[in-house]
Amino acid sequence: MPSHLIRRSAAVTTALGLVALAGPQAADAAPAARATGPAALHWSTCPAGSDAPRGTYCATLKVPLDYANSGGRQIKLTLSMAGDLNAPRTLVVNPGGPGESGIGTAKLVWSSLPQDVGAKYNVVSFDPRGVGASTPVSCGDTTKLIKHPAVPYTPANDGQEQARRTVARKIAEQCDAKSKNLLPYITTENAARDMDRIRTAFHRDRMDYLGYSYGTKLGATYATLFPSHTGRMILDSVVDPTVTTYASQYEQNPALQHRAGQFFAWAAKKDGTYHLGVTQTKVAAVWEATRKKLDAKPAGSRAGGAELDDLLASAMYTDLTWADVAQAVSDYRAGDASSLLSATDQLAFGGVDPAQLAYNCVDDAWPRDWATWHRDTAASADKAPLFAWLNTWYSAPCAFWKAPTARPVKIGSARTPPVLLLQAKDDPATPVEGGRRMHQVLAGSRLVVAGGGNHGQYLFAGNTCMDRHGSRYLLTGQLPADNATCPATPAP
């Protein structure tokens, strides 16, 4: 969001999976037989390939493709649920993205809740429209467009920049060719309206909600559209509601650069282990030298400087991955590229994420003149040389997108109920300024800021102070008396 711009959005979900905590366990028997209202959703096993963990149940729900024509074409949402179907409350969760699958999130969140909170809620997540097991959008096979080793992110000449522009344009054309009839309706506003259909299906007067990263934009949109149906709402790692998606990537870039400095400083303190340098500056120099070496001779003929940049970007979301990344680079410098290749191969995703592009490119306006992109990115690169061009190329297909731009919902109103905002001070994907601005537009909200930069605080950062705030609110509905702060979790 944020991780909604950098393709490493999946890193948030991956990080959550790495640190899921022990909690109440779901029964393995299918719950439909003892259900009341939600039994109409026909809960059963989840679709093959959805990676839903044991104890998760799935159901489908039909929603309008176009809410302006609600009696027209209907599309499918696939929901997942964990916990007691007859629990007093239902917590709807979105893991971010946009376009991130939520099928595995329900069980992950529910099993990580404290026992008393888990007893009060069942947890529901879903693949949003355009995603996975719901009616999906497609961009066809884009793997042939993205070769590894990839062209450097920061173009050394016009030819390299043109090569990446050509890929971006072809991706946009393929998306239009494969999903032209769906793309205009893959918007955050429509996804929020879909969530209200989920609330109705569960016969809840108010929807309780937990959203991470892009999920904060989705939740805030819901609260704006449906204030009287908004219940307890936690927005974690908050998207800036006051700027366009295009502008938000330029907020990200210096935050990512700052976070990279923290990573280099951490590695310097552990020079005895990783041998990357004894100061932040020396580690940064070693990193740059490693990139140049990979550009000259890619590891395994497939991991060059761009792939190393991908690895660094993915590591910015959580310090839980820092040791693995530092070790991979250390091993490569010592002559063993296996761990580096293993890591970069996992990030060499099979083409683009069509749903992420669909939401980003339609939700609000993007410049169509490439000169604007070039000028803004070059200026950003002065302060964020490691990430400015990388971030731009992930979203560049939006410059050539065919589907019409939606009119975004202006988040916040006097009727929006108070919500809880959780934010890390040095979060690189959703910088802290976004949390502060969300606090300003959501009347009565409370903002709790933790030290450190881990993206995704509640339940999965190991921060007991942040967990205490979130769990108390879910259990009692009581917000902190005022904005608050929490210490950072210790670095690994």
mmCIF file of N, CA and C in Angstrom, residues 26 51 56 80 83 86 88 121 136 164 171 187 226 270 285 296 310 313 358 393 399 401 410 420 424 443 450 465:
data_model
loop_
_atom_site.group_PDB
_atom_site.id
_atom_site.type_symbol
_atom_site.label_atom_id
_atom_site.label_comp_id
_atom_site.label_asym_id
_atom_site.label_seq_id
_atom_site.Cartn_x
_atom_site.Cartn_y
_atom_site.Cartn_z
ATOM 1 N N ALA A 26 -9.669 -23.474 15.606
ATOM 2 C CA ALA A 26 -10.988 -23.710 15.028
ATOM 3 C C ALA A 26 -11.307 -25.204 15.051
ATOM 4 N N ASP A 51 -4.761 -22.013 -0.848
ATOM 5 C CA ASP A 51 -3.825 -22.058 0.285
ATOM 6 C C ASP A 51 -4.495 -21.725 1.609
ATOM 7 N N THR A 56 -10.305 -23.448 8.048
ATOM 8 C CA THR A 56 -10.914 -22.333 7.335
ATOM 9 C C THR A 56 -12.047 -22.868 6.469
ATOM 10 N N SER A 80 -13.879 -16.343 3.320
ATOM 11 C CA SER A 80 -13.363 -17.378 4.209
ATOM 12 C C SER A 80 -13.719 -16.999 5.639
ATOM 13 N N GLY A 83 -13.253 -19.600 13.220
ATOM 14 C CA GLY A 83 -13.864 -19.351 14.518
ATOM 15 C C GLY A 83 -15.271 -19.906 14.570
ATOM 16 N N ASN A 86 -21.313 -18.841 15.210
ATOM 17 C CA ASN A 86 -22.348 -18.222 16.051
ATOM 18 C C ASN A 86 -21.760 -17.297 17.119
ATOM 19 N N PRO A 88 -20.625 -13.877 18.986
ATOM 20 C CA PRO A 88 -21.422 -12.645 19.096
ATOM 21 C C PRO A 88 -21.110 -11.600 18.036
ATOM 22 N N TYR A 121 -15.368 -13.201 18.668
ATOM 23 C CA TYR A 121 -15.474 -12.939 17.234
ATOM 24 C C TYR A 121 -15.300 -14.215 16.412
ATOM 25 N N PRO A 136 -12.061 -12.970 -11.110
ATOM 26 C CA PRO A 136 -10.746 -12.331 -11.214
ATOM 27 C C PRO A 136 -10.565 -11.548 -12.507
ATOM 28 N N ARG A 164 11.695 -0.180 -20.587
ATOM 29 C CA ARG A 164 10.745 -0.389 -19.488
ATOM 30 C C ARG A 164 9.400 0.267 -19.799
ATOM 31 N N ILE A 171 1.862 -4.315 -20.983
ATOM 32 C CA ILE A 171 1.084 -4.864 -19.865
ATOM 33 C C ILE A 171 -0.303 -4.244 -19.844
ATOM 34 N N THR A 187 -12.739 -1.118 -8.257
ATOM 35 C CA THR A 187 -12.423 0.102 -7.522
ATOM 36 C C THR A 187 -12.587 -0.129 -6.023
ATOM 37 N N PHE A 226 -20.698 4.267 4.696
ATOM 38 C CA PHE A 226 -21.679 3.592 5.550
ATOM 39 C C PHE A 226 -21.402 3.891 7.027
ATOM 40 N N LYS A 270 26.357 -5.583 13.137
ATOM 41 C CA LYS A 270 26.565 -7.027 13.110
ATOM 42 C C LYS A 270 27.629 -7.401 12.073
ATOM 43 N N ALA A 285 27.946 1.430 0.781
ATOM 44 C CA ALA A 285 28.922 1.358 -0.307
ATOM 45 C C ALA A 285 29.111 -0.084 -0.774
ATOM 46 N N ALA A 296 27.217 -6.402 -13.883
ATOM 47 C CA ALA A 296 28.268 -6.822 -14.819
ATOM 48 C C ALA A 296 28.220 -8.321 -15.091
ATOM 49 N N ASP A 310 15.080 -5.467 -5.876
ATOM 50 C CA ASP A 310 13.833 -6.096 -5.433
ATOM 51 C C ASP A 310 13.982 -6.687 -4.038
ATOM 52 N N ALA A 313 14.001 -3.937 -1.456
ATOM 53 C CA ALA A 313 12.660 -3.361 -1.282
ATOM 54 C C ALA A 313 11.777 -4.277 -0.451
ATOM 55 N N ALA A 358 -5.265 -3.146 -11.446
ATOM 56 C CA ALA A 358 -6.646 -2.765 -11.724
ATOM 57 C C ALA A 358 -7.151 -1.745 -10.713
ATOM 58 N N TRP A 393 8.380 2.157 -11.845
ATOM 59 C CA TRP A 393 8.156 1.110 -12.852
ATOM 60 C C TRP A 393 7.082 0.124 -12.414
ATOM 61 N N ALA A 399 0.105 4.628 -16.613
ATOM 62 C CA ALA A 399 0.238 5.713 -17.584
ATOM 63 C C ALA A 399 -0.425 5.360 -18.910
ATOM 64 N N TRP A 401 -3.087 2.951 -19.080
ATOM 65 C CA TRP A 401 -4.281 2.167 -18.763
ATOM 66 C C TRP A 401 -5.457 2.603 -19.626
ATOM 67 N N LYS A 410 -14.146 10.844 -1.284
ATOM 68 C CA LYS A 410 -13.403 11.718 -0.387
ATOM 69 C C LYS A 410 -13.600 11.206 1.034
ATOM 70 N N LEU A 420 -9.795 3.310 15.477
ATOM 71 C CA LEU A 420 -8.450 3.208 16.032
ATOM 72 C C LEU A 420 -7.441 3.091 14.893
ATOM 73 N N ALA A 424 3.407 2.607 12.515
ATOM 74 C CA ALA A 424 4.816 2.639 12.899
ATOM 75 C C ALA A 424 5.445 3.939 12.420
ATOM 76 N N ALA A 443 -13.000 12.088 12.171
ATOM 77 C CA ALA A 443 -13.290 12.779 13.430
ATOM 78 C C ALA A 443 -13.372 11.785 14.588
ATOM 79 N N ALA A 450 3.873 3.569 16.996
ATOM 80 C CA ALA A 450 4.957 2.775 17.585
ATOM 81 C C ALA A 450 6.278 3.182 16.972
ATOM 82 N N CYS A 465 2.687 -3.630 23.300
ATOM 83 C CA CYS A 465 1.962 -2.386 23.563
ATOM 84 C C CYS A 465 0.910 -2.151 22.490
#
